[in-house]
XYZ file of C-alpha atoms in Angstrom:
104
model
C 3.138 -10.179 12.156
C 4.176 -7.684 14.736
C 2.936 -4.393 15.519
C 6.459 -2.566 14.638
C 6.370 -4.535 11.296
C 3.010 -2.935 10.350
C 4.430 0.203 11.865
C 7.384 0.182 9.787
C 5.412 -0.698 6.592
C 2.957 2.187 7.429
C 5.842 4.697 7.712
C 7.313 4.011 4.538
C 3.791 4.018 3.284
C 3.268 7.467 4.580
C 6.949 9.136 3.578
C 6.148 7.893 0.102
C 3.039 9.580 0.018
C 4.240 12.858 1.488
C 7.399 12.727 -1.146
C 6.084 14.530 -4.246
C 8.913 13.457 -5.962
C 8.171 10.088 -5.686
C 5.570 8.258 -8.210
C 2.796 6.703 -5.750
C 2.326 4.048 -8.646
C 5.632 2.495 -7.563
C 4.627 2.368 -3.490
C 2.493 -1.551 -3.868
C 5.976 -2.493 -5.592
C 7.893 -1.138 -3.431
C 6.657 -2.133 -0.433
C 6.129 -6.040 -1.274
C 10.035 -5.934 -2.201
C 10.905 -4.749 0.995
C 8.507 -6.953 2.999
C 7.696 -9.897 0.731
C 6.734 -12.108 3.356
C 3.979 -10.044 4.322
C 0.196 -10.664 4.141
C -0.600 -9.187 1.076
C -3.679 -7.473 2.354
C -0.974 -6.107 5.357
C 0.109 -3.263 2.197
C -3.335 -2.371 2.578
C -3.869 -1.677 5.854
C -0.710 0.014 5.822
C -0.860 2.408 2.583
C -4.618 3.316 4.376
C -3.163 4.139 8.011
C -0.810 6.355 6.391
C -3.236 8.328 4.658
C -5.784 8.092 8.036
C -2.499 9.608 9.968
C -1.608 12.026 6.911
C -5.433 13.270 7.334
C -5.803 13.681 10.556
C -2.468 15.776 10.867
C -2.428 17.603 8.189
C -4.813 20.294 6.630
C -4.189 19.059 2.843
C -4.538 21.081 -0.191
C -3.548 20.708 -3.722
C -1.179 18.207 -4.894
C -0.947 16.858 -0.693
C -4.656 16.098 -1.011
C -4.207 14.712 -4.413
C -1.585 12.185 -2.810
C -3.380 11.064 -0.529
C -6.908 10.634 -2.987
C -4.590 8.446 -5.019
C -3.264 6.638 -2.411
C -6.412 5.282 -1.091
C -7.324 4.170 -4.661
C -4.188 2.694 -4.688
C -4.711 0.801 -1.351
C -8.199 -0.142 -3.086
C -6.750 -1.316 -5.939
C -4.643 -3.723 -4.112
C -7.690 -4.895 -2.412
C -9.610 -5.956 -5.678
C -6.282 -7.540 -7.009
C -6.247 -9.899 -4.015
C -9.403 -11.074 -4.517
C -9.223 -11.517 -8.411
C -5.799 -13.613 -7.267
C -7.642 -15.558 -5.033
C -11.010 -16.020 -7.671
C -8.453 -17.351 -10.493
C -6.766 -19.600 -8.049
C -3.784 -17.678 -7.716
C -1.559 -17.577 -5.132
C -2.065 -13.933 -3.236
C -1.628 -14.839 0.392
C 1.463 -12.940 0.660
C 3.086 -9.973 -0.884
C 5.991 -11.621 -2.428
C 2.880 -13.573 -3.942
C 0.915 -10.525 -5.287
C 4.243 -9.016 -6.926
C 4.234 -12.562 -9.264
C 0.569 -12.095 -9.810
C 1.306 -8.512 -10.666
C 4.067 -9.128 -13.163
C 1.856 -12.436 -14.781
């Protein structure tokens, strides 16, 4: 995986997140459809950067802060769902792999 791809991934991760318009519950979704070779634990480390970078530039408040909060639950979340995939024997290596798991 290259650096730009995580790059990219973190990005989209991070304009999602800053888009109040846009439901966060979508973003694991969203981003395994647009990079469903990925490593599924690569949606992590991205949806976490973004909020790390979101943090550190911004002084959050409100519904911003709330974002974020959820979005690290979210990149949790994904986490835990990787490793029940891989305790039932699933496949979960990438995220292509995850969405299946997701919609089982």
């Amino acid at each position: 995986m290259s650096r730009s791809y995580l790059t990219h991934m973190t990005d989209a991760a991070a304009q999602a997140i800053m888009d109040a318009d846009q439901s966060l519950h979508d973003l694991p979704a969203m981003l395994a459809q647009r990079w469903p070779s990925a490593p599924a634990l690569e949606m992590v480390l991205a949806i976490s950067s973004a909020c790390d970078a979101i943090e550190r530039m911004y002084r959050l408040q409100g519904v911003s802060a709330g974002r974020v909060e959820q979005a690290w639950r979210i990149a949790a979340l994904i986490g835990a769902q990787v490793y029940a995939a891989q305790k039932l024997e699933q496949p979960h290596g990438t995220a292509a792999e995850l969405l299946v798991f997701w919609n089982q």
